């Protein structure tokens, strides 16, 4: 009997997918199709949960089939991430306009990423204190206990490493191994490796320009092919968003969300405040924040539903270009933003956890010295956080171990982790795009006409 219900659910999903395809054929804009997929996915997910229950076999088996579309789409994006990160950094160096002030641009991007992460940590601290969040308020059930044990077993070695040792982990001892994503810090290692090749290219261009010219043509050709692959994958975005959102809503534990509603609410208050800060920074820079929101909506929607900053990289770069950011700067900020200065995962979340856990070991979370330590360590630890699922946990473990707080307590929010992670990922991506836009504005390289042209959106290619 369960099989019949599963078949019906999958058939309904296929009908909805056909509807989205019909919208594409009718040239409905990309953002409208993504928004429609998001809304329909939420409604369909709640319907499945109401009819069958989130833990039922029917929903579990149905979710497996939905994963063919949702997780399949995410895997396609993850497939292209490492090649895209690598070639994007190299392409940034080969752009003549960018290489003339590449040092200034790199410093600006990194400074904005790390600076906004420090601000995000402050927002997380204020929110945790304002909502009076403490770890002792959370009832530790079997899931939380199991998660704590898993974290201590898997990441226990982090607590034994000093900060210099953790920084050393970022360096690419074997870049070919890092291309496989074998380590949590693989992405930043690939970025560093590509940057070394880019710097070497600049040296070759000064001494033997004919060799540099050939190298630049090869890089540009490979970049064009990679971006074509990206365009093909992005056309699947509405279908991926539909399947991911339906599965997420259908399998969510509503009771756990209600029980931990205070923590979920506080997290989203902090995330919304941080997003507003992004908009304020754009406003101060003389740019229309409403235009930014309209153009960034598709990529933020995808980041929200997929929970992967790395998977959102292609959309991130394309969105920045639609905002008038030069291709080289978009490549830099998008790639760096994957592993450096993630405002949600590496900023707000670890800071909130530190404030919540501090009282359990007799530390006063209101102590100025403790607050300053949290902000500083969060900013430093934001280097090398993987832009994939689990990045927030890795960031939290780095911060908690540096503060000598029990890392096992990082598993307290496991039951609502997916729900919180959706908002965190969207803020991560917004922070990376904001760094690119602001850097372009400061250096005078932004195309304001393109930024203000509301018709210049990523749906034109996707």
Coordinates of C-alpha atoms in Angstrom, one line a residue:
X1 CA 0.0 0.0 0.0
X2 CA 2.9 2.4 0.8
X3 CA 4.2 1.9 -2.7
X4 CA 1.0 3.1 -4.2
X5 CA 1.1 6.3 -2.2
X6 CA 4.7 6.9 -3.1
X7 CA 3.9 6.5 -6.7
X8 CA 1.1 9.0 -6.4
X9 CA 3.4 11.5 -4.7
X10 CA 6.1 11.1 -7.3
X11 CA 3.5 11.5 -10.1
X12 CA 2.4 14.8 -8.5
X13 CA 6.0 16.0 -8.4
X14 CA 6.4 15.1 -12.1
X15 CA 3.3 17.0 -13.0
X16 CA 4.6 20.1 -11.1
X17 CA 7.9 19.8 -12.8
X18 CA 6.1 19.7 -16.2
X19 CA 4.3 22.8 -15.1
X20 CA 7.6 24.6 -14.4
X21 CA 8.9 23.4 -17.8
X22 CA 5.8 24.9 -19.4
X23 CA 6.5 28.2 -17.7
X24 CA 10.0 28.1 -19.1
X25 CA 8.7 27.5 -22.6
X26 CA 6.4 30.5 -22.1
X27 CA 9.5 32.6 -21.3
X28 CA 8.4 33.3 -17.7
X29 CA 11.3 35.0 -16.0
X30 CA 13.9 32.9 -14.1
X31 CA 13.2 34.5 -10.7
X32 CA 9.5 34.0 -11.0
X33 CA 10.0 30.3 -11.8
X34 CA 12.3 29.9 -8.8
X35 CA 9.8 31.8 -6.6
X36 CA 6.9 29.6 -7.9
X37 CA 9.0 26.4 -7.2
X38 CA 9.8 27.6 -3.7
X39 CA 6.1 28.4 -2.9
X40 CA 4.8 25.2 -4.4
X41 CA 7.5 23.1 -2.7
X42 CA 6.4 24.5 0.7
X43 CA 2.8 23.8 0.1
X44 CA 3.4 20.3 -1.2
X45 CA 5.8 19.6 1.7
X46 CA 3.2 20.6 4.3
X47 CA 0.6 18.6 2.5
X48 CA 2.7 15.4 2.6
X49 CA 3.5 16.0 6.3
X50 CA -0.1 16.6 7.2
X51 CA -1.3 13.5 5.3
X52 CA 1.4 11.0 6.2
X53 CA 3.5 12.4 9.1
X54 CA 7.2 13.5 8.8
X55 CA 8.5 10.2 10.1
X56 CA 6.3 7.9 8.1
X57 CA 7.7 5.3 5.6
X58 CA 5.7 6.9 2.8
X59 CA 7.4 10.3 3.3
X60 CA 10.8 8.7 3.7
X61 CA 10.5 6.7 0.5
X62 CA 9.0 9.7 -1.3
X63 CA 11.9 11.9 -0.2
X64 CA 14.3 9.4 -1.6
X65 CA 12.8 9.8 -5.0
X66 CA 12.6 13.5 -4.7
X67 CA 16.3 13.5 -3.9
X68 CA 17.0 12.3 -7.4
X69 CA 16.0 15.8 -8.5
X70 CA 17.0 17.9 -5.5
X71 CA 20.3 16.2 -4.4
X72 CA 21.0 15.4 -8.1
X73 CA 20.9 19.1 -8.8
X74 CA 23.1 20.0 -5.9
X75 CA 25.6 17.3 -6.9
X76 CA 25.8 18.8 -10.4
X77 CA 26.7 22.1 -8.8
X78 CA 29.2 20.6 -6.5
X79 CA 30.7 18.8 -9.5
X80 CA 31.6 22.1 -11.1
X81 CA 32.6 24.0 -7.9
X82 CA 36.3 23.0 -7.6
X83 CA 37.0 23.5 -11.3
X84 CA 35.0 26.8 -11.2
X85 CA 36.9 28.1 -8.1
X86 CA 40.2 27.2 -9.6
X87 CA 39.6 28.7 -13.1
X88 CA 37.8 31.7 -11.7
X89 CA 40.8 32.8 -9.6
X90 CA 43.2 32.2 -12.6
X91 CA 40.8 34.1 -14.9
X92 CA 40.8 37.0 -12.5
X93 CA 44.6 37.3 -12.8
X94 CA 44.5 37.2 -16.6
X95 CA 42.1 40.2 -16.8
X96 CA 44.3 43.1 -17.7
X97 CA 42.2 45.7 -15.9
X98 CA 42.2 43.7 -12.7
X99 CA 45.9 42.8 -12.6
X100 CA 46.9 46.4 -12.4
X101 CA 45.5 46.8 -8.9
X102 CA 45.0 43.2 -7.9
X103 CA 46.7 43.6 -4.5
X104 CA 44.3 46.4 -3.5
X105 CA 41.3 44.5 -4.7
X106 CA 42.3 41.3 -2.8
X107 CA 42.8 43.2 0.4
X108 CA 39.5 45.0 0.1
X109 CA 37.6 41.8 -0.5
X110 CA 39.3 40.0 2.3
X111 CA 38.9 43.0 4.6
X112 CA 35.2 43.3 3.9
X113 CA 34.6 39.5 4.3
X114 CA 36.4 39.3 7.6
X115 CA 35.1 42.7 8.8
X116 CA 31.5 41.8 8.2
X117 CA 32.1 38.4 9.9
X118 CA 33.3 40.3 13.0
X119 CA 30.1 42.4 12.8
X120 CA 28.1 39.2 12.4
X121 CA 29.7 37.8 15.5
X122 CA 28.7 40.9 17.4
X123 CA 25.1 40.6 16.1
X124 CA 25.1 36.9 17.2
X125 CA 26.3 37.9 20.7
X126 CA 23.8 40.7 21.2
X127 CA 21.0 38.4 20.0
X128 CA 21.9 35.5 22.2
X129 CA 22.2 37.9 25.2
X130 CA 19.0 39.7 24.3
X131 CA 17.0 36.4 24.0
X132 CA 18.7 35.1 27.2
X133 CA 19.8 31.9 25.4
X134 CA 21.6 29.3 27.5
X135 CA 22.6 25.7 26.6
X136 CA 21.1 24.5 29.9
X137 CA 17.7 25.5 28.6
X138 CA 17.8 22.8 25.9
X139 CA 16.7 19.3 26.8
X140 CA 19.3 16.8 25.6
X141 CA 17.5 13.8 24.1
X142 CA 19.0 10.8 22.4
X143 CA 19.6 12.7 19.2
X144 CA 21.5 15.5 20.9
X145 CA 23.6 13.0 23.0
X146 CA 24.4 10.9 19.9
X147 CA 25.4 14.1 18.0
X148 CA 27.6 15.3 20.8
X149 CA 29.4 11.9 20.8
X150 CA 29.8 12.0 17.1
X151 CA 31.3 15.5 17.1
X152 CA 33.8 14.6 19.8
X153 CA 34.9 11.4 18.0
X154 CA 35.1 13.1 14.5
X155 CA 36.4 16.5 15.4
X156 CA 38.1 15.8 18.8
X157 CA 41.5 16.3 17.2
X158 CA 40.7 20.0 16.5
X159 CA 40.7 20.7 20.2
X160 CA 44.3 19.4 20.4
X161 CA 45.6 21.8 17.7
X162 CA 46.9 25.2 18.4
X163 CA 45.8 28.2 16.3
X164 CA 49.0 28.2 14.2
X165 CA 48.5 24.5 13.5
X166 CA 44.9 25.2 12.4
X167 CA 46.2 28.0 10.1
X168 CA 48.8 25.6 8.7
X169 CA 45.9 23.2 7.7
X170 CA 44.7 25.8 5.2
X171 CA 47.8 25.5 3.0
X172 CA 47.8 23.2 0.0
X173 CA 50.3 20.5 0.8
X174 CA 48.9 18.4 -2.1
X175 CA 46.6 20.5 -4.3
X176 CA 45.6 17.5 -6.4
X177 CA 44.2 15.9 -3.2
X178 CA 42.4 19.1 -2.4
X179 CA 40.8 19.1 -5.8
X180 CA 38.9 16.0 -4.6
X181 CA 37.5 17.9 -1.6
X182 CA 39.1 15.4 0.8
X183 CA 39.6 18.0 3.6
X184 CA 37.3 20.5 5.3
X185 CA 39.8 23.2 4.1
X186 CA 40.1 21.9 0.6
X187 CA 38.4 24.8 -1.0
X188 CA 40.6 27.5 0.5
X189 CA 43.6 25.4 -0.4
X190 CA 42.6 25.3 -4.0
X191 CA 42.1 29.1 -3.9
X192 CA 45.6 29.6 -2.5
X193 CA 47.1 27.2 -5.2
X194 CA 45.3 29.1 -7.9
X195 CA 46.5 32.4 -6.5
X196 CA 50.1 31.2 -6.6
X197 CA 49.7 30.3 -10.3
X198 CA 48.1 33.7 -10.9
X199 CA 51.0 35.5 -9.3
X200 CA 53.4 33.4 -11.3
X201 CA 51.5 34.3 -14.5
X202 CA 52.0 38.0 -13.7
X203 CA 55.8 37.4 -13.4
X204 CA 55.9 35.5 -16.7
X205 CA 53.9 38.3 -18.4
X206 CA 56.6 40.8 -17.4
X207 CA 59.5 38.7 -18.6
X208 CA 58.1 36.5 -21.5
X209 CA 54.8 38.1 -22.6
X210 CA 54.3 35.6 -25.5
X211 CA 54.1 32.7 -23.0
X212 CA 51.8 34.6 -20.7
X213 CA 49.5 35.5 -23.7
X214 CA 49.2 31.8 -24.6
X215 CA 48.5 30.9 -21.0
X216 CA 45.8 33.6 -20.8
X217 CA 44.1 32.3 -23.9
X218 CA 44.0 28.8 -22.5
X219 CA 42.6 30.0 -19.2
X220 CA 40.0 32.1 -20.9
X221 CA 39.0 29.2 -23.2
X222 CA 38.7 26.8 -20.2
X223 CA 36.7 29.4 -18.3
X224 CA 34.3 29.9 -21.2
X225 CA 33.6 26.1 -21.3
X226 CA 33.2 25.9 -17.5
X227 CA 30.8 28.8 -17.5
X228 CA 28.8 27.1 -20.3
X229 CA 28.5 24.0 -18.1
X230 CA 27.4 26.3 -15.3
X231 CA 24.7 27.8 -17.5
X232 CA 23.4 24.4 -18.4
X233 CA 23.2 23.4 -14.8
X234 CA 21.5 26.7 -13.7
X235 CA 18.6 25.9 -16.0
X236 CA 17.7 23.1 -13.6
X237 CA 17.5 25.5 -10.6
X238 CA 13.6 25.7 -10.4
X239 CA 13.3 22.0 -10.4
X240 CA 16.0 21.5 -7.8
X241 CA 14.5 24.2 -5.5
X242 CA 11.1 22.5 -5.8
X243 CA 12.4 19.1 -4.8
X244 CA 14.7 20.3 -2.1
X245 CA 12.0 22.5 -0.4
X246 CA 9.3 19.9 -0.7
X247 CA 11.6 17.3 1.0
X248 CA 12.8 19.7 3.7
X249 CA 9.3 20.8 4.7
X250 CA 7.8 17.2 4.5
X251 CA 10.5 15.7 6.7
X252 CA 10.9 18.5 9.3
X253 CA 10.1 17.8 12.9
X254 CA 7.5 20.4 13.7
X255 CA 7.4 19.5 17.4
X256 CA 11.1 20.0 17.8
X257 CA 10.9 23.3 15.9
X258 CA 8.1 24.4 18.3
X259 CA 10.1 23.3 21.4
X260 CA 13.2 25.1 20.2
X261 CA 11.2 28.0 18.7
X262 CA 13.1 30.5 20.9
X263 CA 16.4 29.4 19.5
X264 CA 15.2 29.3 15.9
X265 CA 13.5 32.7 16.2
X266 CA 16.7 34.3 17.8
X267 CA 18.8 32.8 15.0
X268 CA 16.6 34.3 12.3
X269 CA 16.4 37.6 14.0
X270 CA 20.2 37.7 14.0
X271 CA 20.4 36.6 10.3
X272 CA 17.8 39.2 9.2
X273 CA 19.7 41.9 11.1
X274 CA 22.9 40.9 9.3
X275 CA 21.2 41.0 5.9
X276 CA 19.9 44.5 6.7
X277 CA 23.5 45.5 7.6
X278 CA 24.5 44.3 4.1
X279 CA 21.8 46.5 2.6
X280 CA 22.9 49.5 4.8
X281 CA 26.5 49.1 3.5
X282 CA 25.2 49.2 -0.1
X283 CA 23.1 52.2 0.7
X284 CA 26.1 54.0 2.3
X285 CA 28.0 53.2 -0.9
X286 CA 25.3 55.1 -2.9
X287 CA 23.7 52.0 -4.4
X288 CA 20.0 51.1 -4.3
X289 CA 19.4 48.2 -1.9
X290 CA 16.1 47.3 -3.4
X291 CA 17.7 46.7 -6.8
X292 CA 20.2 44.4 -5.0
X293 CA 17.4 42.4 -3.4
X294 CA 15.6 42.0 -6.7
X295 CA 18.6 40.8 -8.6
X296 CA 20.0 38.6 -5.7
X297 CA 16.7 36.9 -5.0
X298 CA 17.3 33.8 -7.2
X299 CA 20.7 33.0 -5.8
X300 CA 19.6 33.7 -2.2
X301 CA 16.5 31.5 -2.8
X302 CA 18.8 28.7 -4.0
X303 CA 21.2 29.1 -1.1
X304 CA 18.3 29.0 1.3
X305 CA 16.9 25.8 0.0
X306 CA 20.1 23.9 -0.9
X307 CA 22.1 24.9 2.2
X308 CA 25.3 25.0 0.2
X309 CA 27.4 28.2 -0.4
X310 CA 29.7 26.2 -2.7
X311 CA 26.8 25.0 -4.8
X312 CA 25.6 28.6 -5.1
X313 CA 28.9 29.8 -6.5
X314 CA 27.9 29.8 -10.2
X315 CA 24.7 31.8 -9.4
X316 CA 26.7 34.0 -7.1
X317 CA 29.2 35.0 -9.8
X318 CA 26.5 35.5 -12.5
X319 CA 24.5 37.7 -10.1
X320 CA 27.4 39.9 -9.3
X321 CA 28.0 40.4 -13.0
X322 CA 24.3 41.4 -13.4
X323 CA 25.0 44.0 -10.6
X324 CA 27.8 45.6 -12.6
X325 CA 30.7 43.9 -10.9
X326 CA 33.6 43.2 -13.2
X327 CA 34.2 39.5 -13.9
X328 CA 37.5 39.4 -12.2
X329 CA 36.2 40.9 -8.9
X330 CA 33.1 38.7 -9.0
X331 CA 35.4 35.6 -9.4
X332 CA 37.5 36.7 -6.5
X333 CA 34.8 37.6 -4.0
X334 CA 32.6 34.6 -4.9
X335 CA 35.5 32.2 -4.5
X336 CA 37.0 33.8 -1.4
X337 CA 33.5 34.0 0.1
X338 CA 33.2 30.2 0.0
X339 CA 35.7 29.7 2.8
X340 CA 36.5 33.1 4.3
X341 CA 34.2 35.3 6.3
X342 CA 30.9 33.4 6.0
X343 CA 28.7 35.8 7.9
X344 CA 26.0 33.2 8.8
X345 CA 27.9 30.0 9.4
X346 CA 31.3 31.3 10.6
X347 CA 30.0 34.5 12.2
X348 CA 26.6 34.5 13.8
X349 CA 26.3 30.8 14.6
X350 CA 29.6 30.2 16.5
X351 CA 29.2 33.4 18.4
X352 CA 25.7 32.5 19.6
X353 CA 26.9 29.0 20.6
X354 CA 29.8 30.4 22.6
X355 CA 27.5 32.8 24.5
X356 CA 25.0 29.9 25.2
X357 CA 27.7 27.5 26.3
X358 CA 29.9 29.8 28.4
X359 CA 27.7 29.7 31.6
X360 CA 27.9 25.8 31.6
X361 CA 31.7 26.1 32.5
X362 CA 31.4 29.1 34.8
X363 CA 32.2 31.9 32.3
X364 CA 30.3 35.1 32.5
X365 CA 29.1 35.7 28.9
X366 CA 28.7 39.5 29.7
X367 CA 32.4 39.8 30.5
X368 CA 33.9 42.4 28.1
X369 CA 37.1 40.3 27.8
X370 CA 35.2 37.2 26.9
X371 CA 33.1 39.1 24.3
X372 CA 36.1 40.6 22.7
X373 CA 37.8 37.2 22.6
X374 CA 34.8 35.6 20.9
X375 CA 34.7 38.3 18.2
X376 CA 38.4 38.1 17.5
X377 CA 38.5 34.3 17.4
X378 CA 35.4 34.1 15.2
X379 CA 37.0 36.5 12.7
X380 CA 40.3 34.6 12.6
X381 CA 38.6 31.2 12.5
X382 CA 36.4 32.2 9.6
X383 CA 39.3 31.4 7.3
X384 CA 39.0 28.0 5.7
X385 CA 35.4 27.1 6.7
X386 CA 34.1 24.8 4.0
X387 CA 31.2 26.2 1.9
X388 CA 29.2 23.0 2.1
X389 CA 26.8 21.3 4.5
X390 CA 28.5 21.0 7.9
X391 CA 30.6 24.2 7.5
X392 CA 28.8 25.9 10.4
X393 CA 29.5 22.9 12.7
X394 CA 33.2 23.0 11.7
X395 CA 33.4 26.8 12.4
X396 CA 31.7 26.3 15.7
X397 CA 34.1 23.6 16.7
X398 CA 37.1 25.8 15.9
X399 CA 35.7 28.7 17.9
X400 CA 34.6 26.5 20.9
X401 CA 38.0 24.7 21.1
X402 CA 39.9 28.0 20.9
X403 CA 37.8 29.3 23.8
X404 CA 38.3 26.0 25.8
X405 CA 34.5 25.4 25.7
X406 CA 33.1 21.8 25.4
X407 CA 32.7 21.0 21.7
X408 CA 30.2 18.3 22.3
X409 CA 27.6 20.9 23.2
X410 CA 27.7 22.1 19.5
X411 CA 25.2 19.3 18.8
X412 CA 22.5 20.7 21.0
X413 CA 20.5 22.2 18.1
X414 CA 20.7 19.1 15.9
X415 CA 16.9 18.7 15.6
X416 CA 16.5 22.2 14.1
X417 CA 19.9 22.5 12.4
X418 CA 18.6 22.2 8.8
X419 CA 16.0 24.9 9.4
X420 CA 18.6 27.3 10.8
X421 CA 21.2 26.4 8.3
X422 CA 19.0 27.5 5.4
X423 CA 19.0 31.1 6.6
X424 CA 22.7 31.0 7.5
X425 CA 23.7 29.9 4.0
X426 CA 21.6 32.7 2.3
X427 CA 23.4 35.2 4.5
X428 CA 26.8 33.7 3.6
X429 CA 26.1 34.2 -0.1
X430 CA 24.8 37.7 0.4
X431 CA 28.0 38.6 2.3
X432 CA 30.2 37.3 -0.5
X433 CA 28.2 39.3 -3.1
X434 CA 28.2 42.4 -0.9
X435 CA 32.0 42.2 -0.7
X436 CA 32.3 42.1 -4.5
X437 CA 29.8 45.0 -5.0
X438 CA 31.4 47.2 -2.4
X439 CA 34.9 46.5 -3.7
X440 CA 33.9 47.4 -7.2
X441 CA 32.3 50.6 -5.9
X442 CA 35.4 51.6 -3.8
X443 CA 37.7 51.0 -6.8
X444 CA 35.4 52.8 -9.2
X445 CA 35.1 49.7 -11.4
X446 CA 31.4 49.0 -10.9
X447 CA 29.1 49.6 -13.9
X448 CA 26.3 51.6 -12.3
X449 CA 24.2 51.5 -15.4
X450 CA 24.2 47.7 -15.3
X451 CA 23.5 47.7 -11.5
X452 CA 20.5 50.0 -11.9
X453 CA 19.2 48.2 -15.0
X454 CA 16.5 45.9 -13.5
X455 CA 16.2 44.0 -16.7
X456 CA 19.9 42.9 -16.5
X457 CA 19.3 39.7 -14.5
X458 CA 20.6 36.2 -14.5
X459 CA 17.4 34.9 -16.1
X460 CA 18.6 36.3 -19.4
X461 CA 21.1 33.4 -19.6
X462 CA 19.5 30.8 -17.4

